[in-house]
Coordinates of C-alpha atoms and ligand atoms in Angstrom, one line a residue:
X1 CA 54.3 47.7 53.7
X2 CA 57.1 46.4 51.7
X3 CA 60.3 47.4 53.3
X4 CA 61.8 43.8 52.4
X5 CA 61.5 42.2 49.2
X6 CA 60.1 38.3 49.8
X7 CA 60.9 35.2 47.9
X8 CA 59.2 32.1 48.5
X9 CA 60.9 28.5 47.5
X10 CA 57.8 25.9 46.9
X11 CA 58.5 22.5 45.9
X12 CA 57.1 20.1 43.7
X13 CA 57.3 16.5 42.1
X14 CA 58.5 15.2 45.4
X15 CA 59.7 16.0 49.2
X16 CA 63.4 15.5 49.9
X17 CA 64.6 17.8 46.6
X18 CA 66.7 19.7 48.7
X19 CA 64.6 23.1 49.0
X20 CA 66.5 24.0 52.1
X21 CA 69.9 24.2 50.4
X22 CA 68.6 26.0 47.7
X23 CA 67.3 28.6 49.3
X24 CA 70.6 28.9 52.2
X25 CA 72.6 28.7 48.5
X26 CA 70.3 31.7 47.2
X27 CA 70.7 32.9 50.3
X28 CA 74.0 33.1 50.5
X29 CA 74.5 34.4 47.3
X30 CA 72.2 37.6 47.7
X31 CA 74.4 37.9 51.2
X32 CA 77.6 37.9 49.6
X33 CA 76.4 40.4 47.0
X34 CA 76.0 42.9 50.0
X35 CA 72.2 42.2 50.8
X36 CA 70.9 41.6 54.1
X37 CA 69.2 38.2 54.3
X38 CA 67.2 36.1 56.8
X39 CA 65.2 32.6 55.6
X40 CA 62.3 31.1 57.3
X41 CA 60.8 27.9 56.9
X42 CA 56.8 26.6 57.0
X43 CA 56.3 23.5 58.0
X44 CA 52.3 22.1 57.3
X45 CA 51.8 19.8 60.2
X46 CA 50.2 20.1 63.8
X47 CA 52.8 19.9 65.9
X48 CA 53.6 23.1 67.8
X49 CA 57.4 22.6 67.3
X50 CA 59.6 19.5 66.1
X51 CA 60.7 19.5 69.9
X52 CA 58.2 17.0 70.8
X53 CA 59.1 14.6 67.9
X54 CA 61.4 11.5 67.1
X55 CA 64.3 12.0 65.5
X56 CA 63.0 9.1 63.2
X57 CA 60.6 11.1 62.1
X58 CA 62.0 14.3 61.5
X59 CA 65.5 14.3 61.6
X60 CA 67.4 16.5 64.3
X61 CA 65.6 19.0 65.7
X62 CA 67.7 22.5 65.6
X63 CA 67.8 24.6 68.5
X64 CA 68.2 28.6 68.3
X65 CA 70.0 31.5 70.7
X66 CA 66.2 32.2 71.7
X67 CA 65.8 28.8 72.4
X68 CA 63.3 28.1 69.8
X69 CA 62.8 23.8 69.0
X70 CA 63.2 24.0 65.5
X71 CA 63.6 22.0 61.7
X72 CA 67.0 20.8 60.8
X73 CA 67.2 23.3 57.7
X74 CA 67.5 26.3 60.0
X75 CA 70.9 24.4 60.7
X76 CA 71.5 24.8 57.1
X77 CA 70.4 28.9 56.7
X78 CA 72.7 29.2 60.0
X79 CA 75.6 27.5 58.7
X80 CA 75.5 28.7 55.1
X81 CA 74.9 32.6 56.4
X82 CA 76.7 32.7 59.2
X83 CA 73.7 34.1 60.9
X84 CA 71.5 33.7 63.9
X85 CA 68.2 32.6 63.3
X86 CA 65.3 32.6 65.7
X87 CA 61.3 31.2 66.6
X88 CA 60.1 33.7 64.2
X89 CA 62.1 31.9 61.6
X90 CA 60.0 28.3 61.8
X91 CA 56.7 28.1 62.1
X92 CA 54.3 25.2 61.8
X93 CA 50.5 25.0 61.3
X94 CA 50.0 23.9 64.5
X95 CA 51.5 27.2 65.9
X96 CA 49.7 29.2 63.6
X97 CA 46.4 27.6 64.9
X98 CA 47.1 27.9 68.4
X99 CA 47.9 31.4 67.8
X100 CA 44.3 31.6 65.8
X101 CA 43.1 29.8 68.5
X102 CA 43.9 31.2 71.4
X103 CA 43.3 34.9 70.0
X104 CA 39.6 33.3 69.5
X105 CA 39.1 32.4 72.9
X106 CA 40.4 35.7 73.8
X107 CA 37.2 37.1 71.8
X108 CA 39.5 38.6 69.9
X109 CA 37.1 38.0 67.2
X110 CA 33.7 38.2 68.4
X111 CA 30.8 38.0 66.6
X112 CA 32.6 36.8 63.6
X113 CA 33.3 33.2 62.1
X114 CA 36.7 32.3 62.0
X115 CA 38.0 30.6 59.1
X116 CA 40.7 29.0 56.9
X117 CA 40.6 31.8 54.8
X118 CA 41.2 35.1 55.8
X119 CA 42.3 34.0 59.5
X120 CA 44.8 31.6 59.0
X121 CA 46.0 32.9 55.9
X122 CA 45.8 36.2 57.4
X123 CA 48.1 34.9 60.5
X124 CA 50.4 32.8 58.2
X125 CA 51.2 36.3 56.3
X126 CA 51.9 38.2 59.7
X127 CA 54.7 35.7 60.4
X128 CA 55.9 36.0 57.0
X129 CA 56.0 40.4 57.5
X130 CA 57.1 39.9 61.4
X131 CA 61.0 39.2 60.3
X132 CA 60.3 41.5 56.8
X133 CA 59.0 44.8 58.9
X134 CA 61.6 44.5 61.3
X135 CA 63.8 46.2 59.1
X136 CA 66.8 44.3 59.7
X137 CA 66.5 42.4 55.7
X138 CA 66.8 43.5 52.9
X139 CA 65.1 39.9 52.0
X140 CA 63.4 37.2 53.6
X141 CA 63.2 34.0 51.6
X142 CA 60.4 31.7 52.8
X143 CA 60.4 27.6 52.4
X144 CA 57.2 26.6 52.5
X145 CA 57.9 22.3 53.5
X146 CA 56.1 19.8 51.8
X147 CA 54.7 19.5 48.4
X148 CA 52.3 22.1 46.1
X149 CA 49.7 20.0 46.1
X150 CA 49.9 18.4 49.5
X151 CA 46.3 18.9 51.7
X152 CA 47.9 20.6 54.5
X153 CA 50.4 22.8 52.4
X154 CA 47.2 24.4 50.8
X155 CA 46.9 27.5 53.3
X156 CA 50.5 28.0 53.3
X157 CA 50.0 28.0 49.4
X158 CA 47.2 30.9 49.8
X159 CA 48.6 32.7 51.6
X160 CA 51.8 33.0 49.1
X161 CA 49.4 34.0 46.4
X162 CA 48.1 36.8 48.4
X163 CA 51.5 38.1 49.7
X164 CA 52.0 38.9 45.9
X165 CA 49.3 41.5 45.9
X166 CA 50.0 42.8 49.4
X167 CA 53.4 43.8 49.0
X168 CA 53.4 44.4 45.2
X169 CA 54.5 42.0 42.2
X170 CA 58.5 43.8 42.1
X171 CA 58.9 43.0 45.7
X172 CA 57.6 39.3 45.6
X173 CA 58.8 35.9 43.5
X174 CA 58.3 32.4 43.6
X175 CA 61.0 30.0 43.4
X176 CA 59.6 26.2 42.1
X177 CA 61.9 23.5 42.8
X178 CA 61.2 20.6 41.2
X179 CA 62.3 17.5 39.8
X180 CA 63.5 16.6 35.9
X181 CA 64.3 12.7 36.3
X182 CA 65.7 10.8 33.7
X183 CA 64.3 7.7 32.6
X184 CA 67.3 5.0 32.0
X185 CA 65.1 2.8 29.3
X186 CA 64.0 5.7 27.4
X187 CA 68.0 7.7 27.7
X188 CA 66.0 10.6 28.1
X189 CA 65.2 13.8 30.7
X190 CA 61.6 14.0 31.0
X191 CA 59.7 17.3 31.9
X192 CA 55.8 16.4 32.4
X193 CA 56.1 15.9 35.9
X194 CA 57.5 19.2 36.3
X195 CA 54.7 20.6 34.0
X196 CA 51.8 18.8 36.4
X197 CA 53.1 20.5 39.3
X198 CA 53.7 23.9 37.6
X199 CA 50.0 23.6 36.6
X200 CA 49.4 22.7 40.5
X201 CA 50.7 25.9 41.1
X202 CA 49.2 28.1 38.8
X203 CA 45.6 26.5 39.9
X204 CA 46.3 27.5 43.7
X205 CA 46.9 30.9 41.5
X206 CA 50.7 31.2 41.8
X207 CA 53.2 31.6 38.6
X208 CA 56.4 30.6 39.4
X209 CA 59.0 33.2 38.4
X210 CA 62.0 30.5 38.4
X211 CA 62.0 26.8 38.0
X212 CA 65.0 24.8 39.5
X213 CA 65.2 22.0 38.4
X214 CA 67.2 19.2 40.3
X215 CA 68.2 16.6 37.2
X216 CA 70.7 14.0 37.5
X217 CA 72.2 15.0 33.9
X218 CA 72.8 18.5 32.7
X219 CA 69.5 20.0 31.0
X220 CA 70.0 20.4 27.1
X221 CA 68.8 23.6 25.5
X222 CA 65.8 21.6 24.2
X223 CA 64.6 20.6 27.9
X224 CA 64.9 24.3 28.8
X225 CA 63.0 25.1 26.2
X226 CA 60.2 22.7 26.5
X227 CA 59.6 23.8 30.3
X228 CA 59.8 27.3 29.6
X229 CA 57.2 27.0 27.0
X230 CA 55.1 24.8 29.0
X231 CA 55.7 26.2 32.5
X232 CA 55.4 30.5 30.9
X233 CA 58.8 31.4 32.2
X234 CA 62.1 33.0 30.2
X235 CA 64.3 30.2 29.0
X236 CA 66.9 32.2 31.3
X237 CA 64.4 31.7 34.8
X238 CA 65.1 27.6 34.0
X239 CA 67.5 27.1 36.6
X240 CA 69.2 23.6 36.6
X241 CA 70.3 22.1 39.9
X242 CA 73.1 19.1 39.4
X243 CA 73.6 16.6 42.0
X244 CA 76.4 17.9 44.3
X245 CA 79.9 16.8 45.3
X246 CA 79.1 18.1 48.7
X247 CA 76.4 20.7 49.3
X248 CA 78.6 23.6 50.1
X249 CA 79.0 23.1 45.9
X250 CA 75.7 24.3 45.4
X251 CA 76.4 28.1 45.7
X252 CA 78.7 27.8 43.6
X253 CA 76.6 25.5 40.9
X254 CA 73.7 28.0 41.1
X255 CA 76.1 31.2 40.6
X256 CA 77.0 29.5 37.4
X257 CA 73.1 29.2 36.3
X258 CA 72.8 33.1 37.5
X259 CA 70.3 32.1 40.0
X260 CA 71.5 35.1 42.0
X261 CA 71.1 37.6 39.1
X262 CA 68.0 36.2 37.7
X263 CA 66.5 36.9 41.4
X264 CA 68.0 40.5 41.3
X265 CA 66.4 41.8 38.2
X266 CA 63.1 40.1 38.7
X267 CA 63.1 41.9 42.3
X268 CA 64.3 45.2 40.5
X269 CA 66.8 44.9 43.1
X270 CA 70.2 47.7 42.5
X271 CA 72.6 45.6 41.7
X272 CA 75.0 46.3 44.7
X273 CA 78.3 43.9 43.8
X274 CA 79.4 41.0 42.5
X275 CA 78.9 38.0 45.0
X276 CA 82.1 38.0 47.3
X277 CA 82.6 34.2 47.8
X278 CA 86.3 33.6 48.1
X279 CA 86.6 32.7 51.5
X280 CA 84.0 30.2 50.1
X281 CA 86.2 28.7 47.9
X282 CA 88.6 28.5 49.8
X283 CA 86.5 26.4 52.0
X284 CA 86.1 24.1 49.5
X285 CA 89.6 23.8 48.6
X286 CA 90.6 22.8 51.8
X287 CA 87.5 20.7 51.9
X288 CA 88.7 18.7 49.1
X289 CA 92.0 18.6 49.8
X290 CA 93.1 17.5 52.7
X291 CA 96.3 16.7 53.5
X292 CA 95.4 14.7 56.3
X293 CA 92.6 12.0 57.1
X294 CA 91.2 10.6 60.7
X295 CA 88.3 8.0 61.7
X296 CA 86.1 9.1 64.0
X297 CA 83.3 7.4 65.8
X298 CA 80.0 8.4 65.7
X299 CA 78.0 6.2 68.6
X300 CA 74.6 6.6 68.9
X301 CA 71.0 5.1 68.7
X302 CA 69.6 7.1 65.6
X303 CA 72.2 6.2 62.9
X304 CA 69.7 4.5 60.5
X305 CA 69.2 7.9 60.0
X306 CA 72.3 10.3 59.7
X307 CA 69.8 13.5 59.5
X308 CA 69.4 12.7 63.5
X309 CA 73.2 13.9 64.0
X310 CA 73.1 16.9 60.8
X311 CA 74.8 19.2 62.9
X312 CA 77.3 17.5 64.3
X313 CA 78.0 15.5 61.0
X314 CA 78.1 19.3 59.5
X315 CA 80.6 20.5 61.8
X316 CA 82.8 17.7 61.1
X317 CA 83.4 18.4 57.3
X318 CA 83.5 22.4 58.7
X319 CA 86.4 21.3 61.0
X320 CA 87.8 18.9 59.0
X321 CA 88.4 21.8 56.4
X322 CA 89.4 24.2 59.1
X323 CA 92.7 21.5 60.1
X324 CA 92.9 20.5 56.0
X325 CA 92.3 16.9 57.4
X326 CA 89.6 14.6 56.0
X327 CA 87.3 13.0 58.7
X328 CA 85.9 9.5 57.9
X329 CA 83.0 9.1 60.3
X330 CA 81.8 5.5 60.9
X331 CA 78.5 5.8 62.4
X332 CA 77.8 3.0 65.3
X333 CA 75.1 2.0 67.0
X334 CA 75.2 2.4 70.6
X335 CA 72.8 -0.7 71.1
X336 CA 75.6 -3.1 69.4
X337 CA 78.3 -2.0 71.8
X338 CA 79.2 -3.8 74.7
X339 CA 82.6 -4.4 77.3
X340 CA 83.3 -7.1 75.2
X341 CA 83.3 -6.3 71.5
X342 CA 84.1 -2.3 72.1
X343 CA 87.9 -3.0 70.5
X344 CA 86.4 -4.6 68.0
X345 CA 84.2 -1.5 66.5
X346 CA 86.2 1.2 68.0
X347 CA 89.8 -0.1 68.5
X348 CA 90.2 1.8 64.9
X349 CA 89.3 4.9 66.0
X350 CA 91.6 7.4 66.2
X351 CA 88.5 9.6 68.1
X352 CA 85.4 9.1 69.7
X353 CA 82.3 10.8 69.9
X354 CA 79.0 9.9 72.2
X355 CA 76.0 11.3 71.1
X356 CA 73.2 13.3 72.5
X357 CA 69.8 11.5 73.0
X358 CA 67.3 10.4 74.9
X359 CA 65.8 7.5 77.0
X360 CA 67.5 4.6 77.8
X361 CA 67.5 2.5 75.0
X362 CA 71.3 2.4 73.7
X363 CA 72.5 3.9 76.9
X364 CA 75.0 0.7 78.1
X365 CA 76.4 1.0 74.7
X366 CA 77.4 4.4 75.1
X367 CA 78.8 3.9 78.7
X368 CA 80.7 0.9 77.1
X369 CA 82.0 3.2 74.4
X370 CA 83.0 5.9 77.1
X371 CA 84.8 3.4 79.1
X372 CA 87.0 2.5 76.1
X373 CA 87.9 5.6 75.2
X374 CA 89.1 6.4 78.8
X375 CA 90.9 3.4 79.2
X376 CA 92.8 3.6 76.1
X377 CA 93.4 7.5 76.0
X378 CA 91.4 7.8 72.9
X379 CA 90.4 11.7 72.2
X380 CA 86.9 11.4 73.6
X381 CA 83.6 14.4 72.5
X382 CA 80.6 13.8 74.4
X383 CA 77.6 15.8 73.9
X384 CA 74.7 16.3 75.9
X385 CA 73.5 13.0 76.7
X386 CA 77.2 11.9 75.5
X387 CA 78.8 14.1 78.4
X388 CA 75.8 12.6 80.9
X389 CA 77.1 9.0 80.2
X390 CA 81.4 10.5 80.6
X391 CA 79.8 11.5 84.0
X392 CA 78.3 8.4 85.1
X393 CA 80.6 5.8 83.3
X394 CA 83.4 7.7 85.4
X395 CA 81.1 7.6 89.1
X396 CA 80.6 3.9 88.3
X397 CA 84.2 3.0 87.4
X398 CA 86.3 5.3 88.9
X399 CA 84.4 6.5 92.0
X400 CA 83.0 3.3 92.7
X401 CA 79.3 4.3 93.4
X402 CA 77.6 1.2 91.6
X403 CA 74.5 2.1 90.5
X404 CA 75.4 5.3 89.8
X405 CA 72.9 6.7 87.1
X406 CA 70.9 9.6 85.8
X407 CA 67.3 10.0 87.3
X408 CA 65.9 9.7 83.4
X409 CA 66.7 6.5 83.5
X410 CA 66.5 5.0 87.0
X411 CA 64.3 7.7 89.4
X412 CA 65.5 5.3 92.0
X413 CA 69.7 5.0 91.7
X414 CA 71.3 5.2 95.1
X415 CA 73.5 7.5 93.5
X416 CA 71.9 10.4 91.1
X417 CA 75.1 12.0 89.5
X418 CA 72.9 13.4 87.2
X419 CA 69.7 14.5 88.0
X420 CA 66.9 17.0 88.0
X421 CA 66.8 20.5 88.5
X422 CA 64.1 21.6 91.0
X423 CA 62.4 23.4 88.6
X424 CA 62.0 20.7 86.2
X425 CA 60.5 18.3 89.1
X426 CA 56.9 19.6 89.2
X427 CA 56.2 19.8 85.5
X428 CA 53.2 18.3 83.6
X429 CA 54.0 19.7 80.1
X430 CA 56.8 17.8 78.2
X431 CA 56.2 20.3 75.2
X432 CA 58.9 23.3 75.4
X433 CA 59.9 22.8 79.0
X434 CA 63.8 21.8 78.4
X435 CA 66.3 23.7 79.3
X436 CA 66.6 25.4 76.0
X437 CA 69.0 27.9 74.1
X438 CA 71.6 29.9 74.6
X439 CA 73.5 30.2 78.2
X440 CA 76.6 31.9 79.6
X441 CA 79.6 29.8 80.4
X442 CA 82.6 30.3 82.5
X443 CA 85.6 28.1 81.4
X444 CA 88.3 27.2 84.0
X445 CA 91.6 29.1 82.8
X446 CA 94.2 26.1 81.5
X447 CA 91.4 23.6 80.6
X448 CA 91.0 22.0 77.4
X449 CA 87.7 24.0 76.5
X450 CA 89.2 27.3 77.3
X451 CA 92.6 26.1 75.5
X452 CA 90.2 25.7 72.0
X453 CA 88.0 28.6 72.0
X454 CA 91.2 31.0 73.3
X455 CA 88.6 32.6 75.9
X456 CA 87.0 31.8 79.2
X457 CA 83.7 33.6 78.9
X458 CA 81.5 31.4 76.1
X459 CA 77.5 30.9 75.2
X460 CA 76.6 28.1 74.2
X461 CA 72.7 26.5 73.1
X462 CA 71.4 23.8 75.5
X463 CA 68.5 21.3 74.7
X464 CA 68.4 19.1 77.9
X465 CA 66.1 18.6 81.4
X466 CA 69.2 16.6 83.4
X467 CA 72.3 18.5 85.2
X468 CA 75.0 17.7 86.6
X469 CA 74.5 16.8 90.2
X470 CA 77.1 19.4 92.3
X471 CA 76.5 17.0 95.6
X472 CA 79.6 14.5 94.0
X473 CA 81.2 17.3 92.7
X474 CA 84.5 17.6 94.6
X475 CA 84.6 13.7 94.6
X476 CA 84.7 13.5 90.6
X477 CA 87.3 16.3 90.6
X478 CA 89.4 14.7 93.2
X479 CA 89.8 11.6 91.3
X480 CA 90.8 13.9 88.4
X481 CA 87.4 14.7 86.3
X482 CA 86.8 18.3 86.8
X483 CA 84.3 20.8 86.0
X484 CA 86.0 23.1 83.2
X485 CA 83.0 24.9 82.6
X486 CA 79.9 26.2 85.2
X487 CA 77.5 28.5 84.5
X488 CA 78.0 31.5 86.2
X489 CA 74.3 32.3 87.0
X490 CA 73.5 28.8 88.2
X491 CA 76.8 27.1 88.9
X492 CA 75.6 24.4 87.3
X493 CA 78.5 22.1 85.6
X494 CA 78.8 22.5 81.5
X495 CA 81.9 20.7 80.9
X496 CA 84.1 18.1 82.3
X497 CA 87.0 16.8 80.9
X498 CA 89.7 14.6 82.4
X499 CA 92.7 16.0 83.1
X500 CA 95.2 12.4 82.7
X501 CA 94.0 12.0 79.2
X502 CA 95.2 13.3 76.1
X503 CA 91.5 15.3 75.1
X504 CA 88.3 13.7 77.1
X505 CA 85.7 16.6 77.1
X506 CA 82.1 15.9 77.6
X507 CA 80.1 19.2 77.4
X508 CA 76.1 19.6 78.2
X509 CA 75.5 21.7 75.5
X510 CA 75.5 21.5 71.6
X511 CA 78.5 23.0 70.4
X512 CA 77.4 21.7 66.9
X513 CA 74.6 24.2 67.2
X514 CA 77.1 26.8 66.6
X515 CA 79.0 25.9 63.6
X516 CA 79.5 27.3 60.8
X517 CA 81.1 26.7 57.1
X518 CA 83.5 29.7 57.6
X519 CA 83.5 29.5 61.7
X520 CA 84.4 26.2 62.9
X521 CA 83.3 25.1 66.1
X522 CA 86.9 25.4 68.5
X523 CA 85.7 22.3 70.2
X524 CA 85.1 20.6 67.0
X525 CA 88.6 22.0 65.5
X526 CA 90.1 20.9 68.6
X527 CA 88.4 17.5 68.6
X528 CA 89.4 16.6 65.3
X529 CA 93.6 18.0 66.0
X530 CA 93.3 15.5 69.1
X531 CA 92.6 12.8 67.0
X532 CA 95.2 13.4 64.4
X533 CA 97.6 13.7 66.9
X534 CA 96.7 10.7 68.6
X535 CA 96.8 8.9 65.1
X536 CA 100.1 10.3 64.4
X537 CA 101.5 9.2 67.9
X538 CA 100.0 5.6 67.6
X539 CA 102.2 5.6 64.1
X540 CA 105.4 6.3 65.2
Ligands
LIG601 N1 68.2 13.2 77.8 C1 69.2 14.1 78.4 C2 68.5 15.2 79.1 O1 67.3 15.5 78.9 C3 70.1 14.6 77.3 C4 69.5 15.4 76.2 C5 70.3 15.6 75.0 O2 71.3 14.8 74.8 N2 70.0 16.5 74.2 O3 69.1 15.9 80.0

């Protein structure tokens, strides 16, 4: 059965130790090393997909080319790998029961009780072969979310114990990532919560291969020594995990512990190379060097929590390396903005960007902001929701409709510059019924966009139910906002920029989908040059 070798990264001590780095760092690792990789992540609650969820609660939710509503960390696998991931690479309880479910109702198990344990185990473990059988990896690392320990981890749990014994113990390891804290009053690193939640594991039946331990302070011989008595793993499995500069550091801090080559013997895997990672470094080095800086604003109405915006904070540092420029973003909330004080908290700027989001709450703010940047030529990004308020900031202002709006937030505006598509009028679902994923987009030659990606045929991943309305179409581009982008299938409008402004380009999907550490987003590239420049010409 074992055509891929399988790693699984459990946590323990606490949430929020950074499991999805490690294992993209692992990842990337075994990648550059000439293996062919994929992660996958399992998250224990009931929702079908994060789609349906705040980005409060859980942070941005990730989209894929198939269109799958997924957790922010398969951001992270994408951006570290520089691969595509898909819905077979996130899967919650809650789709794992449905699928238990809905095979039951089907009969497909008649006559029989269907249970925790083998059924849902038994359906956990087919996702986790699904990517491994395809024979396109060499290995598939799983994250399982959440805690050892945790109530609703505990199928995911079993069903990683049995893995071991379907596929064979030199094709199988466990990855423990835990937490060595140091206690300030007593100067010292202390190990026993790491031993409680190693003995967790080993009561669910699982013996972690390698610890990694995240530690504020380096982990002295004696520390290694303790938890690889207590814990029964080599001294040379204790795998310590600093706190990062920036976490594209933390390939390079686990290449140093030999997290890579402790992972290769263990899996009896033929050593192919050493890990290639200069173009890495040289990431980093432009990362850390820059020779240039910028302020950009970030307006939007999740900033309490930056993990709303990882993507597009991501592809700031990725672009900000690709022009050697450093990009200070001040984050603003979009319900403090107004006509009034929008000099005030963005007359710094030397770039703007509007976020995506939903709802109206926020929304005058961000028309406020878009105003302002048009006004005073300030390189203007909008995404998504961002390029829905360039749209009807401009009808309003420009165009003169008053009252111009998008049907999400007044069904009843005299003027619907954006609106519904007639297929998204009749639905009764709100679960998975977006316009979602990856679409084809034709860029007008000579615009902006097809200036920055150097091509006019793109793709690009939408998340979104509003559109453009075409009715005001030749209106907007005859006072000088025109479509740069359509989609060539459905003519529907994916970018608009304006063409008397230095760089204002809204665009209705999420280019920050797409980057990636060693492929920066052209928009994003082209973004941050634009507000250099601008910077530079307000200077002299
Ligand atoms: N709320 C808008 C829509 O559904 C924009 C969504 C977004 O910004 N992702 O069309």
């Amino acid at each position: 059965m074992a055509s891929a070798k399988y790693i699984f990264v459990t946590g323990g001590v606490t949430s929020s130790l950074g499991k999805g780095i490690i294992s993209s760092s692992l990842g990337k690792l075994l990648q550059a090393r000439g293996f062919r990789v994929t992660i996958q992540k399992f998250d224990p609650y009931i929702n079908i997909d994060p789609g349906t969820l705040n980005p409060y609660e859980h942070g941005e939710c990730y989209v894929t080319e198939d269109g799958a509503e997924t957790d922010l960390d398969l951001g992270h696998y994408e951006r570290f790998l520089n691969i595509n991931t898909s819905q077979a690479n996130n899967v919650t309880t809650g789709r794992i029961y449905h699928n238990v479910i809905t095979a039951e109702r089907q009969g497909k198990f008649l006559g029989k009780t269907v249970q925790v344990v083998p059924h849902i185990t038994d359906e956990i473990k087919r996702n986790v072969f699904l990517l491994g059988e395809t024979g396109e990896y060499d290995i598939v690392i799983t994250e399982i979310g959440g805690c050892v320990g945790d109530i609703e981890a505990l199928p995911f749990i079993e069903a990683v114990r049995q893995v071991k014994w379907d596929v064979g113990p030199n094709n199988f390891l466990n990855i423990h990532l835990t937490l060595v804290p140091y206690l300030k009053s007593a100067g010292e690193l202390k190990t026993k919560p790491t031993q409680h939640s190693v003995k967790q594991l080993l009561e669910a039946g699982i013996q972690p291969d390698i610890l990694v331990c995240r530690s504020e302070h380096h982990l002295p011989n004696d520390i290694r020594k303790k938890l690889a008595l207590f814990c029964n793993v080599n001294i040379n499995s204790v795998i310590e995990a600093l706190d990062a500069e920036t976490i594209y550091d933390v390939p390079l801090l686990m290449r140093k512990e030999k997290l890579d080559e402790r992972v290769i013997s263990k899996l009896k895997l033929s050593h192919k190379q050493e890990p290639d990672i200069e173009q890495w470094k040289e990431f980093l080095g432009r990362h850390k060097n820059p020779t240039s800086e910028v302020h950009i604003a970030l307006v939007g109405k999740y900033v309490e929590l930056p993990d709303a915006y990882k993507s597009i904070i991501e592809s700031f540092t990725h672009a900000g390396a690709g022009n050697e420029c450093k990009v200070y973003l001040k984050l603003v909330h979009s319900e403090e903005v107004n006509d009034e004080n929008a000099n005030q908290l963005l007359g710094e700027m030397d770039g703007i960007l509007v976020a995506p989001g939903f709802g109206e709450r926020g929304i005058n703010g961000k028309l406020a902001t878009v105003r302002f940047a048009r006004e005073n030529k300030v390189p203007f990004f909008g995404i998504c929701l961002g390029m829905q308020c360039a749209v009807i900031e401009f009808a309003r202002n420009v165009l003169g409709l008053e009252g111009a709006y998008s049907t999400e937030m007044n069904p009843e505006t005299p003027h619907p510059v954006i609106d519904l598509m007639e297929d998204q009028k009749n639905l009764e679902m709100m679960g998975g019924t977006m316009r979602v994923g990856s679409y084809p987009c034709d860029l007008k030659k000579g615009s902006k966009a097809a200036t920055a990606y150097g091509k006019t045929k793109i793709k690009e991943r939408h998340r979104h139910r509003y559109e453009f309305n075409n009715k005001y179409l030749q209106a907007f581009e005859d006072a000088g906002m025109i479509a740069s982008g359509i989609n060539p299938e459905t003519g529907l409008v994916e970018v608009v920029e304006i063409k008397d402004h230095p760089w204002f380009l809204g665009a209705q999907f999420h280019p920050e989908l797409k980057s990636r550490v060693l492929d920066p987003h052209p928009l994003f590239l082209r973004f941050v040059k634009a507000a250099r420049d601008f910077k530079y010409s307000r200077e002299s």
